[in-house]
Amino acid sequence: MANVAVVGSQWGDEGKGKIVDWLSERADMVVRFQGGHNAGHTLVIGTETYKLSLLPSGVVRGKPSIIGNGVVVDPWALLDEITRIRSQGISITPDILSLADNAVLILPLHKKLDQAREAAAGSAKIGTTGRGIGPAYEDKVARRAIRVCDLADEQTLLFKVERLLAHHNALLRGFGEEEAKGDDLVSLLKGVAPQILPFSAPAWEILTESRNAGRRILFEGAQGAMLDVDHGTYPYVTSSNTVAGMAAAGSGIGPSAVGYVLGITKAYTTRVGSGPFPSELKDGVGQALGERGREFGTVTGRARRCGWFDAVMVRQAIKVSGINGIALTKLDVLDAFAELKVCTSYDLDGARIERFPSSMSDQAAVKPNFETLPGWESSTHGARSWADLPANAIKYIRRLEELIDAPVALLSTSPQRDDTILVRDPFAD
């Protein structure tokens, strides 16, 4: 049985929550390997809706779950989320949830700096969620971050806070913000430590033991490939690697542990925040997609920008993430349209290209070339077999497979977990 990594193949918001929940029932362990509480997964189980940001989706199924070292963790946000999910009847204890002891903490000053920089940037802002994700990752690579394990060592904590503030207070002064006080920060961290440390564990060791025991591991990513700090629409990206390669590094296990990569792919395209979006629709069709798809961010509540399916972008994401197959989501949102369009290539300065360029100016300049396909104007909502799908819906799916050079492994036709057509079980590879 293969271990499976689940990643987004667009700009996030592809519907990973439902698919991960569907897969987690078949998994023995679920691992979140990057990002922070800027990403949200919505799980609908019966009549209950769970909104998760930091917690791996496996917790709602009672599966052992790990927040890996590749995640940056706001300890107060994590505790709030645990409290909220517990109030919905889910037991979350250290027997269920492990937090990598080498994961980096997001601090109040990170959030303050994040928001100050966005405000100062004006129209040139990146469009972050303002939750301190980027500044925390910056501290990580600059080797001045405070990690989970530091909460257990007061002398190390004092040393690291002093070193951290030498950098951050200079930045805060530059933005005209009040400086952070070391005593206040230490007091906050000492206060939260007793609640966080019971979850702290060497995640890599747990994963090694689980793999040796033959347990099926599900690696859960956040955001999407086009928000990857290396491979996305830089600088309008997140601050971590969102491609499948991060599943290994962000969990503490070798890349050979990942046997199958599943790319979650929406049947059209959406994006939150600033940055290029070649197939974006700023007309009534785009508005209709947003309304039918209820396109509002799980974490921020911001309306998502909507457009036609961009096969160029998804094909590139499939290559850089090594995606073996896709889970196509929200097909039912397209039910009302008489015709559909798919972006098959771009025009850049009069030349046709079939890749998403790296240059910021080129990304902004590309124009989509569309292929028009017939719609089906009948319901696919809740379909659970190919026989339930209209012929034109099947033709649409097959054409997408050809254009992105990857097969559909799963097809989702509603937020309900059982409204899923299984073509190929990722765990069986």
JSON list of N, CA and C in Angstrom, two decimals, residues 324-399:
[
{"chain": "A", "resi": 324, "resn": "ASN", "atom": "N", "xyz": [0.72, 12.13, -9.72]},
{"chain": "A", "resi": 324, "resn": "ASN", "atom": "CA", "xyz": [0.37, 10.90, -10.43]},
{"chain": "A", "resi": 324, "resn": "ASN", "atom": "C", "xyz": [-1.05, 10.91, -10.97]},
{"chain": "A", "resi": 325, "resn": "GLY", "atom": "N", "xyz": [-1.94, 11.58, -10.27]},
{"chain": "A", "resi": 325, "resn": "GLY", "atom": "CA", "xyz": [-3.33, 11.67, -10.68]},
{"chain": "A", "resi": 325, "resn": "GLY", "atom": "C", "xyz": [-3.99, 12.80, -9.95]},
{"chain": "A", "resi": 326, "resn": "ILE", "atom": "N", "xyz": [-5.15, 13.24, -10.45]},
{"chain": "A", "resi": 326, "resn": "ILE", "atom": "CA", "xyz": [-5.82, 14.38, -9.82]},
{"chain": "A", "resi": 326, "resn": "ILE", "atom": "C", "xyz": [-7.16, 13.96, -9.23]},
{"chain": "A", "resi": 327, "resn": "ALA", "atom": "N", "xyz": [-7.59, 14.72, -8.25]},
{"chain": "A", "resi": 327, "resn": "ALA", "atom": "CA", "xyz": [-8.96, 14.65, -7.75]},
{"chain": "A", "resi": 327, "resn": "ALA", "atom": "C", "xyz": [-9.65, 15.90, -8.27]},
{"chain": "A", "resi": 328, "resn": "LEU", "atom": "N", "xyz": [-10.58, 15.74, -9.19]},
{"chain": "A", "resi": 328, "resn": "LEU", "atom": "CA", "xyz": [-11.27, 16.87, -9.80]},
{"chain": "A", "resi": 328, "resn": "LEU", "atom": "C", "xyz": [-12.47, 17.23, -8.94]},
{"chain": "A", "resi": 329, "resn": "THR", "atom": "N", "xyz": [-12.53, 18.48, -8.50]},
{"chain": "A", "resi": 329, "resn": "THR", "atom": "CA", "xyz": [-13.57, 18.91, -7.57]},
{"chain": "A", "resi": 329, "resn": "THR", "atom": "C", "xyz": [-14.48, 19.97, -8.20]},
{"chain": "A", "resi": 330, "resn": "LYS", "atom": "N", "xyz": [-15.65, 20.13, -7.60]},
{"chain": "A", "resi": 330, "resn": "LYS", "atom": "CA", "xyz": [-16.61, 21.17, -7.94]},
{"chain": "A", "resi": 330, "resn": "LYS", "atom": "C", "xyz": [-17.07, 21.13, -9.40]},
{"chain": "A", "resi": 331, "resn": "LEU", "atom": "N", "xyz": [-17.14, 19.94, -9.95]},
{"chain": "A", "resi": 331, "resn": "LEU", "atom": "CA", "xyz": [-17.65, 19.81, -11.32]},
{"chain": "A", "resi": 331, "resn": "LEU", "atom": "C", "xyz": [-19.08, 20.34, -11.41]},
{"chain": "A", "resi": 332, "resn": "ASP", "atom": "N", "xyz": [-19.86, 20.14, -10.34]},
{"chain": "A", "resi": 332, "resn": "ASP", "atom": "CA", "xyz": [-21.27, 20.54, -10.35]},
{"chain": "A", "resi": 332, "resn": "ASP", "atom": "C", "xyz": [-21.47, 22.04, -10.47]},
{"chain": "A", "resi": 333, "resn": "VAL", "atom": "N", "xyz": [-20.44, 22.84, -10.15]},
{"chain": "A", "resi": 333, "resn": "VAL", "atom": "CA", "xyz": [-20.55, 24.29, -10.28]},
{"chain": "A", "resi": 333, "resn": "VAL", "atom": "C", "xyz": [-20.74, 24.69, -11.75]},
{"chain": "A", "resi": 334, "resn": "LEU", "atom": "N", "xyz": [-20.27, 23.85, -12.66]},
{"chain": "A", "resi": 334, "resn": "LEU", "atom": "CA", "xyz": [-20.34, 24.14, -14.10]},
{"chain": "A", "resi": 334, "resn": "LEU", "atom": "C", "xyz": [-21.66, 23.69, -14.73]},
{"chain": "A", "resi": 335, "resn": "ASP", "atom": "N", "xyz": [-22.56, 23.11, -13.93]},
{"chain": "A", "resi": 335, "resn": "ASP", "atom": "CA", "xyz": [-23.78, 22.51, -14.48]},
{"chain": "A", "resi": 335, "resn": "ASP", "atom": "C", "xyz": [-24.65, 23.49, -15.27]},
{"chain": "A", "resi": 336, "resn": "ALA", "atom": "N", "xyz": [-24.62, 24.77, -14.91]},
{"chain": "A", "resi": 336, "resn": "ALA", "atom": "CA", "xyz": [-25.57, 25.72, -15.48]},
{"chain": "A", "resi": 336, "resn": "ALA", "atom": "C", "xyz": [-25.11, 26.38, -16.79]},
{"chain": "A", "resi": 337, "resn": "PHE", "atom": "N", "xyz": [-23.89, 26.08, -17.23]},
{"chain": "A", "resi": 337, "resn": "PHE", "atom": "CA", "xyz": [-23.33, 26.81, -18.36]},
{"chain": "A", "resi": 337, "resn": "PHE", "atom": "C", "xyz": [-23.54, 26.07, -19.69]},
{"chain": "A", "resi": 338, "resn": "ALA", "atom": "N", "xyz": [-23.98, 26.83, -20.69]},
{"chain": "A", "resi": 338, "resn": "ALA", "atom": "CA", "xyz": [-24.22, 26.25, -22.02]},
{"chain": "A", "resi": 338, "resn": "ALA", "atom": "C", "xyz": [-22.92, 25.91, -22.73]},
{"chain": "A", "resi": 339, "resn": "GLU", "atom": "N", "xyz": [-21.88, 26.68, -22.45]},
{"chain": "A", "resi": 339, "resn": "GLU", "atom": "CA", "xyz": [-20.57, 26.38, -23.01]},
{"chain": "A", "resi": 339, "resn": "GLU", "atom": "C", "xyz": [-19.50, 26.72, -21.97]},
{"chain": "A", "resi": 340, "resn": "LEU", "atom": "N", "xyz": [-18.38, 26.04, -22.10]},
{"chain": "A", "resi": 340, "resn": "LEU", "atom": "CA", "xyz": [-17.26, 26.20, -21.17]},
{"chain": "A", "resi": 340, "resn": "LEU", "atom": "C", "xyz": [-16.01, 26.50, -21.96]},
{"chain": "A", "resi": 341, "resn": "LYS", "atom": "N", "xyz": [-15.09, 27.17, -21.32]},
{"chain": "A", "resi": 341, "resn": "LYS", "atom": "CA", "xyz": [-13.81, 27.45, -21.98]},
{"chain": "A", "resi": 341, "resn": "LYS", "atom": "C", "xyz": [-12.67, 26.93, -21.11]},
{"chain": "A", "resi": 342, "resn": "VAL", "atom": "N", "xyz": [-11.61, 26.52, -21.80]},
{"chain": "A", "resi": 342, "resn": "VAL", "atom": "CA", "xyz": [-10.41, 26.03, -21.14]},
{"chain": "A", "resi": 342, "resn": "VAL", "atom": "C", "xyz": [-9.21, 26.74, -21.75]},
{"chain": "A", "resi": 343, "resn": "CYS", "atom": "N", "xyz": [-8.35, 27.28, -20.89]},
{"chain": "A", "resi": 343, "resn": "CYS", "atom": "CA", "xyz": [-7.12, 27.92, -21.37]},
{"chain": "A", "resi": 343, "resn": "CYS", "atom": "C", "xyz": [-6.12, 26.83, -21.74]},
{"chain": "A", "resi": 344, "resn": "THR", "atom": "N", "xyz": [-5.71, 26.79, -23.00]},
{"chain": "A", "resi": 344, "resn": "THR", "atom": "CA", "xyz": [-4.82, 25.74, -23.50]},
{"chain": "A", "resi": 344, "resn": "THR", "atom": "C", "xyz": [-3.40, 26.22, -23.77]},
{"chain": "A", "resi": 345, "resn": "SER", "atom": "N", "xyz": [-3.22, 27.54, -23.87]},
{"chain": "A", "resi": 345, "resn": "SER", "atom": "CA", "xyz": [-1.89, 28.12, -24.08]},
{"chain": "A", "resi": 345, "resn": "SER", "atom": "C", "xyz": [-1.98, 29.61, -23.80]},
{"chain": "A", "resi": 346, "resn": "TYR", "atom": "N", "xyz": [-0.83, 30.29, -23.83]},
{"chain": "A", "resi": 346, "resn": "TYR", "atom": "CA", "xyz": [-0.81, 31.73, -23.63]},
{"chain": "A", "resi": 346, "resn": "TYR", "atom": "C", "xyz": [-0.21, 32.42, -24.86]},
{"chain": "A", "resi": 347, "resn": "ASP", "atom": "N", "xyz": [-0.54, 33.68, -24.98]},
{"chain": "A", "resi": 347, "resn": "ASP", "atom": "CA", "xyz": [0.13, 34.55, -25.95]},
{"chain": "A", "resi": 347, "resn": "ASP", "atom": "C", "xyz": [1.00, 35.51, -25.16]},
{"chain": "A", "resi": 348, "resn": "LEU", "atom": "N", "xyz": [2.29, 35.54, -25.47]},
{"chain": "A", "resi": 348, "resn": "LEU", "atom": "CA", "xyz": [3.23, 36.46, -24.83]},
{"chain": "A", "resi": 348, "resn": "LEU", "atom": "C", "xyz": [3.99, 37.24, -25.90]},
{"chain": "A", "resi": 349, "resn": "ASP", "atom": "N", "xyz": [3.66, 38.52, -26.01]},
{"chain": "A", "resi": 349, "resn": "ASP", "atom": "CA", "xyz": [4.31, 39.39, -27.00]},
{"chain": "A", "resi": 349, "resn": "ASP", "atom": "C", "xyz": [4.21, 38.81, -28.41]},
{"chain": "A", "resi": 350, "resn": "GLY", "atom": "N", "xyz": [3.05, 38.26, -28.74]},
{"chain": "A", "resi": 350, "resn": "GLY", "atom": "CA", "xyz": [2.81, 37.73, -30.08]},
{"chain": "A", "resi": 350, "resn": "GLY", "atom": "C", "xyz": [3.25, 36.31, -30.30]},
{"chain": "A", "resi": 351, "resn": "ALA", "atom": "N", "xyz": [3.89, 35.70, -29.31]},
{"chain": "A", "resi": 351, "resn": "ALA", "atom": "CA", "xyz": [4.34, 34.32, -29.45]},
{"chain": "A", "resi": 351, "resn": "ALA", "atom": "C", "xyz": [3.48, 33.41, -28.56]},
{"chain": "A", "resi": 352, "resn": "ARG", "atom": "N", "xyz": [3.19, 32.23, -29.07]},
{"chain": "A", "resi": 352, "resn": "ARG", "atom": "CA", "xyz": [2.42, 31.26, -28.30]},
{"chain": "A", "resi": 352, "resn": "ARG", "atom": "C", "xyz": [3.36, 30.48, -27.38]},
{"chain": "A", "resi": 353, "resn": "ILE", "atom": "N", "xyz": [3.01, 30.39, -26.10]},
{"chain": "A", "resi": 353, "resn": "ILE", "atom": "CA", "xyz": [3.80, 29.59, -25.16]},
{"chain": "A", "resi": 353, "resn": "ILE", "atom": "C", "xyz": [2.87, 28.64, -24.42]},
{"chain": "A", "resi": 354, "resn": "GLU", "atom": "N", "xyz": [3.43, 27.52, -23.97]},
{"chain": "A", "resi": 354, "resn": "GLU", "atom": "CA", "xyz": [2.65, 26.51, -23.27]},
{"chain": "A", "resi": 354, "resn": "GLU", "atom": "C", "xyz": [3.21, 26.23, -21.89]},
{"chain": "A", "resi": 355, "resn": "ARG", "atom": "N", "xyz": [3.71, 27.27, -21.25]},
{"chain": "A", "resi": 355, "resn": "ARG", "atom": "CA", "xyz": [4.20, 27.19, -19.88]},
{"chain": "A", "resi": 355, "resn": "ARG", "atom": "C", "xyz": [3.90, 28.51, -19.20]},
{"chain": "A", "resi": 356, "resn": "PHE", "atom": "N", "xyz": [3.88, 28.47, -17.88]},
{"chain": "A", "resi": 356, "resn": "PHE", "atom": "CA", "xyz": [3.70, 29.70, -17.12]},
{"chain": "A", "resi": 356, "resn": "PHE", "atom": "C", "xyz": [5.08, 30.28, -16.85]},
{"chain": "A", "resi": 357, "resn": "PRO", "atom": "N", "xyz": [5.37, 31.48, -17.35]},
{"chain": "A", "resi": 357, "resn": "PRO", "atom": "CA", "xyz": [6.73, 32.01, -17.24]},
{"chain": "A", "resi": 357, "resn": "PRO", "atom": "C", "xyz": [7.10, 32.38, -15.80]},
{"chain": "A", "resi": 358, "resn": "SER", "atom": "N", "xyz": [8.39, 32.46, -15.53]},
{"chain": "A", "resi": 358, "resn": "SER", "atom": "CA", "xyz": [8.88, 32.80, -14.19]},
{"chain": "A", "resi": 358, "resn": "SER", "atom": "C", "xyz": [8.93, 34.31, -13.95]},
{"chain": "A", "resi": 359, "resn": "SER", "atom": "N", "xyz": [9.17, 35.08, -14.99]},
{"chain": "A", "resi": 359, "resn": "SER", "atom": "CA", "xyz": [9.33, 36.52, -14.87]},
{"chain": "A", "resi": 359, "resn": "SER", "atom": "C", "xyz": [8.03, 37.18, -14.41]},
{"chain": "A", "resi": 360, "resn": "MET", "atom": "N", "xyz": [8.15, 38.08, -13.45]},
{"chain": "A", "resi": 360, "resn": "MET", "atom": "CA", "xyz": [6.99, 38.80, -12.93]},
{"chain": "A", "resi": 360, "resn": "MET", "atom": "C", "xyz": [6.29, 39.59, -14.03]},
{"chain": "A", "resi": 361, "resn": "SER", "atom": "N", "xyz": [7.06, 40.24, -14.87]},
{"chain": "A", "resi": 361, "resn": "SER", "atom": "CA", "xyz": [6.45, 41.05, -15.94]},
{"chain": "A", "resi": 361, "resn": "SER", "atom": "C", "xyz": [5.80, 40.16, -17.00]},
{"chain": "A", "resi": 362, "resn": "ASP", "atom": "N", "xyz": [6.43, 39.01, -17.30]},
{"chain": "A", "resi": 362, "resn": "ASP", "atom": "CA", "xyz": [5.85, 38.09, -18.28]},
{"chain": "A", "resi": 362, "resn": "ASP", "atom": "C", "xyz": [4.56, 37.47, -17.75]},
{"chain": "A", "resi": 363, "resn": "GLN", "atom": "N", "xyz": [4.55, 37.15, -16.47]},
{"chain": "A", "resi": 363, "resn": "GLN", "atom": "CA", "xyz": [3.34, 36.58, -15.86]},
{"chain": "A", "resi": 363, "resn": "GLN", "atom": "C", "xyz": [2.17, 37.56, -15.97]},
{"chain": "A", "resi": 364, "resn": "ALA", "atom": "N", "xyz": [2.46, 38.83, -15.79]},
{"chain": "A", "resi": 364, "resn": "ALA", "atom": "CA", "xyz": [1.42, 39.84, -15.88]},
{"chain": "A", "resi": 364, "resn": "ALA", "atom": "C", "xyz": [0.98, 40.09, -17.32]},
{"chain": "A", "resi": 365, "resn": "ALA", "atom": "N", "xyz": [1.85, 39.77, -18.29]},
{"chain": "A", "resi": 365, "resn": "ALA", "atom": "CA", "xyz": [1.58, 40.12, -19.69]},
{"chain": "A", "resi": 365, "resn": "ALA", "atom": "C", "xyz": [0.91, 39.00, -20.48]},
{"chain": "A", "resi": 366, "resn": "VAL", "atom": "N", "xyz": [0.96, 37.76, -20.02]},
{"chain": "A", "resi": 366, "resn": "VAL", "atom": "CA", "xyz": [0.43, 36.66, -20.82]},
{"chain": "A", "resi": 366, "resn": "VAL", "atom": "C", "xyz": [-1.09, 36.79, -20.99]},
{"chain": "A", "resi": 367, "resn": "LYS", "atom": "N", "xyz": [-1.54, 36.42, -22.17]},
{"chain": "A", "resi": 367, "resn": "LYS", "atom": "CA", "xyz": [-2.96, 36.42, -22.50]},
{"chain": "A", "resi": 367, "resn": "LYS", "atom": "C", "xyz": [-3.41, 34.99, -22.79]},
{"chain": "A", "resi": 368, "resn": "PRO", "atom": "N", "xyz": [-4.56, 34.58, -22.31]},
{"chain": "A", "resi": 368, "resn": "PRO", "atom": "CA", "xyz": [-4.98, 33.19, -22.48]},
{"chain": "A", "resi": 368, "resn": "PRO", "atom": "C", "xyz": [-5.52, 32.91, -23.88]},
{"chain": "A", "resi": 369, "resn": "ASN", "atom": "N", "xyz": [-5.22, 31.74, -24.38]},
{"chain": "A", "resi": 369, "resn": "ASN", "atom": "CA", "xyz": [-5.85, 31.22, -25.59]},
{"chain": "A", "resi": 369, "resn": "ASN", "atom": "C", "xyz": [-6.83, 30.14, -25.15]},
{"chain": "A", "resi": 370, "resn": "PHE", "atom": "N", "xyz": [-8.11, 30.30, -25.51]},
{"chain": "A", "resi": 370, "resn": "PHE", "atom": "CA", "xyz": [-9.15, 29.41, -25.02]},
{"chain": "A", "resi": 370, "resn": "PHE", "atom": "C", "xyz": [-9.63, 28.42, -26.08]},
{"chain": "A", "resi": 371, "resn": "GLU", "atom": "N", "xyz": [-10.00, 27.25, -25.61]},
{"chain": "A", "resi": 371, "resn": "GLU", "atom": "CA", "xyz": [-10.73, 26.27, -26.40]},
{"chain": "A", "resi": 371, "resn": "GLU", "atom": "C", "xyz": [-12.14, 26.20, -25.82]},
{"chain": "A", "resi": 372, "resn": "THR", "atom": "N", "xyz": [-13.15, 26.22, -26.67]},
{"chain": "A", "resi": 372, "resn": "THR", "atom": "CA", "xyz": [-14.54, 26.19, -26.21]},
{"chain": "A", "resi": 372, "resn": "THR", "atom": "C", "xyz": [-15.10, 24.78, -26.28]},
{"chain": "A", "resi": 373, "resn": "LEU", "atom": "N", "xyz": [-15.75, 24.37, -25.19]},
{"chain": "A", "resi": 373, "resn": "LEU", "atom": "CA", "xyz": [-16.35, 23.04, -25.10]},
{"chain": "A", "resi": 373, "resn": "LEU", "atom": "C", "xyz": [-17.83, 23.19, -24.77]},
{"chain": "A", "resi": 374, "resn": "PRO", "atom": "N", "xyz": [-18.66, 22.26, -25.20]},
{"chain": "A", "resi": 374, "resn": "PRO", "atom": "CA", "xyz": [-20.09, 22.35, -24.89]},
{"chain": "A", "resi": 374, "resn": "PRO", "atom": "C", "xyz": [-20.36, 22.02, -23.42]},
{"chain": "A", "resi": 375, "resn": "GLY", "atom": "N", "xyz": [-21.28, 22.78, -22.82]},
{"chain": "A", "resi": 375, "resn": "GLY", "atom": "CA", "xyz": [-21.70, 22.47, -21.46]},
{"chain": "A", "resi": 375, "resn": "GLY", "atom": "C", "xyz": [-22.73, 21.36, -21.48]},
{"chain": "A", "resi": 376, "resn": "TRP", "atom": "N", "xyz": [-23.26, 21.03, -20.30]},
{"chain": "A", "resi": 376, "resn": "TRP", "atom": "CA", "xyz": [-24.23, 19.93, -20.24]},
{"chain": "A", "resi": 376, "resn": "TRP", "atom": "C", "xyz": [-25.58, 20.38, -19.69]},
{"chain": "A", "resi": 377, "resn": "GLU", "atom": "N", "xyz": [-25.63, 21.52, -19.02]},
{"chain": "A", "resi": 377, "resn": "GLU", "atom": "CA", "xyz": [-26.87, 22.12, -18.54]},
{"chain": "A", "resi": 377, "resn": "GLU", "atom": "C", "xyz": [-27.82, 21.12, -17.87]},
{"chain": "A", "resi": 378, "resn": "SER", "atom": "N", "xyz": [-27.25, 20.24, -17.10]},
{"chain": "A", "resi": 378, "resn": "SER", "atom": "CA", "xyz": [-28.02, 19.31, -16.28]},
{"chain": "A", "resi": 378, "resn": "SER", "atom": "C", "xyz": [-27.18, 18.99, -15.05]},
{"chain": "A", "resi": 379, "resn": "SER", "atom": "N", "xyz": [-27.79, 18.43, -14.04]},
{"chain": "A", "resi": 379, "resn": "SER", "atom": "CA", "xyz": [-27.15, 18.30, -12.75]},
{"chain": "A", "resi": 379, "resn": "SER", "atom": "C", "xyz": [-26.16, 17.14, -12.68]},
{"chain": "A", "resi": 380, "resn": "THR", "atom": "N", "xyz": [-24.98, 17.45, -12.14]},
{"chain": "A", "resi": 380, "resn": "THR", "atom": "CA", "xyz": [-24.02, 16.41, -11.76]},
{"chain": "A", "resi": 380, "resn": "THR", "atom": "C", "xyz": [-23.90, 16.36, -10.24]},
{"chain": "A", "resi": 381, "resn": "HIS", "atom": "N", "xyz": [-24.64, 17.20, -9.55]},
{"chain": "A", "resi": 381, "resn": "HIS", "atom": "CA", "xyz": [-24.52, 17.31, -8.10]},
{"chain": "A", "resi": 381, "resn": "HIS", "atom": "C", "xyz": [-24.87, 15.97, -7.43]},
{"chain": "A", "resi": 382, "resn": "GLY", "atom": "N", "xyz": [-23.93, 15.48, -6.65]},
{"chain": "A", "resi": 382, "resn": "GLY", "atom": "CA", "xyz": [-24.17, 14.24, -5.91]},
{"chain": "A", "resi": 382, "resn": "GLY", "atom": "C", "xyz": [-23.95, 12.97, -6.72]},
{"chain": "A", "resi": 383, "resn": "ALA", "atom": "N", "xyz": [-23.48, 13.08, -7.96]},
{"chain": "A", "resi": 383, "resn": "ALA", "atom": "CA", "xyz": [-23.24, 11.88, -8.78]},
{"chain": "A", "resi": 383, "resn": "ALA", "atom": "C", "xyz": [-22.20, 10.99, -8.11]},
{"chain": "A", "resi": 384, "resn": "ARG", "atom": "N", "xyz": [-22.44, 9.67, -8.17]},
{"chain": "A", "resi": 384, "resn": "ARG", "atom": "CA", "xyz": [-21.53, 8.73, -7.52]},
{"chain": "A", "resi": 384, "resn": "ARG", "atom": "C", "xyz": [-21.00, 7.66, -8.46]},
{"chain": "A", "resi": 385, "resn": "SER", "atom": "N", "xyz": [-21.29, 7.81, -9.76]},
{"chain": "A", "resi": 385, "resn": "SER", "atom": "CA", "xyz": [-20.74, 6.89, -10.75]},
{"chain": "A", "resi": 385, "resn": "SER", "atom": "C", "xyz": [-20.69, 7.61, -12.09]},
{"chain": "A", "resi": 386, "resn": "TRP", "atom": "N", "xyz": [-19.87, 7.10, -13.01]},
{"chain": "A", "resi": 386, "resn": "TRP", "atom": "CA", "xyz": [-19.76, 7.69, -14.34]},
{"chain": "A", "resi": 386, "resn": "TRP", "atom": "C", "xyz": [-21.12, 7.65, -15.05]},
{"chain": "A", "resi": 387, "resn": "ALA", "atom": "N", "xyz": [-21.91, 6.63, -14.75]},
{"chain": "A", "resi": 387, "resn": "ALA", "atom": "CA", "xyz": [-23.21, 6.49, -15.41]},
{"chain": "A", "resi": 387, "resn": "ALA", "atom": "C", "xyz": [-24.16, 7.61, -15.04]},
{"chain": "A", "resi": 388, "resn": "ASP", "atom": "N", "xyz": [-23.89, 8.29, -13.90]},
{"chain": "A", "resi": 388, "resn": "ASP", "atom": "CA", "xyz": [-24.74, 9.40, -13.46]},
{"chain": "A", "resi": 388, "resn": "ASP", "atom": "C", "xyz": [-24.38, 10.71, -14.14]},
{"chain": "A", "resi": 389, "resn": "LEU", "atom": "N", "xyz": [-23.30, 10.73, -14.89]},
{"chain": "A", "resi": 389, "resn": "LEU", "atom": "CA", "xyz": [-22.81, 11.98, -15.48]},
{"chain": "A", "resi": 389, "resn": "LEU", "atom": "C", "xyz": [-23.32, 12.17, -16.90]},
{"chain": "A", "resi": 390, "resn": "PRO", "atom": "N", "xyz": [-23.68, 13.40, -17.27]},
{"chain": "A", "resi": 390, "resn": "PRO", "atom": "CA", "xyz": [-24.05, 13.69, -18.67]},
{"chain": "A", "resi": 390, "resn": "PRO", "atom": "C", "xyz": [-22.86, 13.44, -19.60]},
{"chain": "A", "resi": 391, "resn": "ALA", "atom": "N", "xyz": [-23.15, 13.13, -20.83]},
{"chain": "A", "resi": 391, "resn": "ALA", "atom": "CA", "xyz": [-22.09, 12.81, -21.80]},
{"chain": "A", "resi": 391, "resn": "ALA", "atom": "C", "xyz": [-21.11, 13.96, -21.96]},
{"chain": "A", "resi": 392, "resn": "ASN", "atom": "N", "xyz": [-21.61, 15.20, -21.99]},
{"chain": "A", "resi": 392, "resn": "ASN", "atom": "CA", "xyz": [-20.72, 16.34, -22.19]},
{"chain": "A", "resi": 392, "resn": "ASN", "atom": "C", "xyz": [-19.85, 16.59, -20.96]},
{"chain": "A", "resi": 393, "resn": "ALA", "atom": "N", "xyz": [-20.32, 16.20, -19.78]},
{"chain": "A", "resi": 393, "resn": "ALA", "atom": "CA", "xyz": [-19.49, 16.32, -18.59]},
{"chain": "A", "resi": 393, "resn": "ALA", "atom": "C", "xyz": [-18.32, 15.35, -18.68]},
{"chain": "A", "resi": 394, "resn": "ILE", "atom": "N", "xyz": [-18.59, 14.14, -19.15]},
{"chain": "A", "resi": 394, "resn": "ILE", "atom": "CA", "xyz": [-17.51, 13.16, -19.32]},
{"chain": "A", "resi": 394, "resn": "ILE", "atom": "C", "xyz": [-16.53, 13.62, -20.39]},
{"chain": "A", "resi": 395, "resn": "LYS", "atom": "N", "xyz": [-17.04, 14.21, -21.46]},
{"chain": "A", "resi": 395, "resn": "LYS", "atom": "CA", "xyz": [-16.15, 14.74, -22.50]},
{"chain": "A", "resi": 395, "resn": "LYS", "atom": "C", "xyz": [-15.26, 15.86, -21.96]},
{"chain": "A", "resi": 396, "resn": "TYR", "atom": "N", "xyz": [-15.82, 16.70, -21.12]},
{"chain": "A", "resi": 396, "resn": "TYR", "atom": "CA", "xyz": [-15.05, 17.78, -20.49]},
{"chain": "A", "resi": 396, "resn": "TYR", "atom": "C", "xyz": [-13.92, 17.20, -19.65]},
{"chain": "A", "resi": 397, "resn": "ILE", "atom": "N", "xyz": [-14.24, 16.21, -18.84]},
{"chain": "A", "resi": 397, "resn": "ILE", "atom": "CA", "xyz": [-13.23, 15.59, -17.98]},
{"chain": "A", "resi": 397, "resn": "ILE", "atom": "C", "xyz": [-12.13, 14.96, -18.82]},
{"chain": "A", "resi": 398, "resn": "ARG", "atom": "N", "xyz": [-12.51, 14.23, -19.85]},
{"chain": "A", "resi": 398, "resn": "ARG", "atom": "CA", "xyz": [-11.51, 13.55, -20.69]},
{"chain": "A", "resi": 398, "resn": "ARG", "atom": "C", "xyz": [-10.61, 14.57, -21.41]},
{"chain": "A", "resi": 399, "resn": "ARG", "atom": "N", "xyz": [-11.19, 15.70, -21.81]},
{"chain": "A", "resi": 399, "resn": "ARG", "atom": "CA", "xyz": [-10.37, 16.71, -22.47]},
{"chain": "A", "resi": 399, "resn": "ARG", "atom": "C", "xyz": [-9.38, 17.33, -21.49]}
]
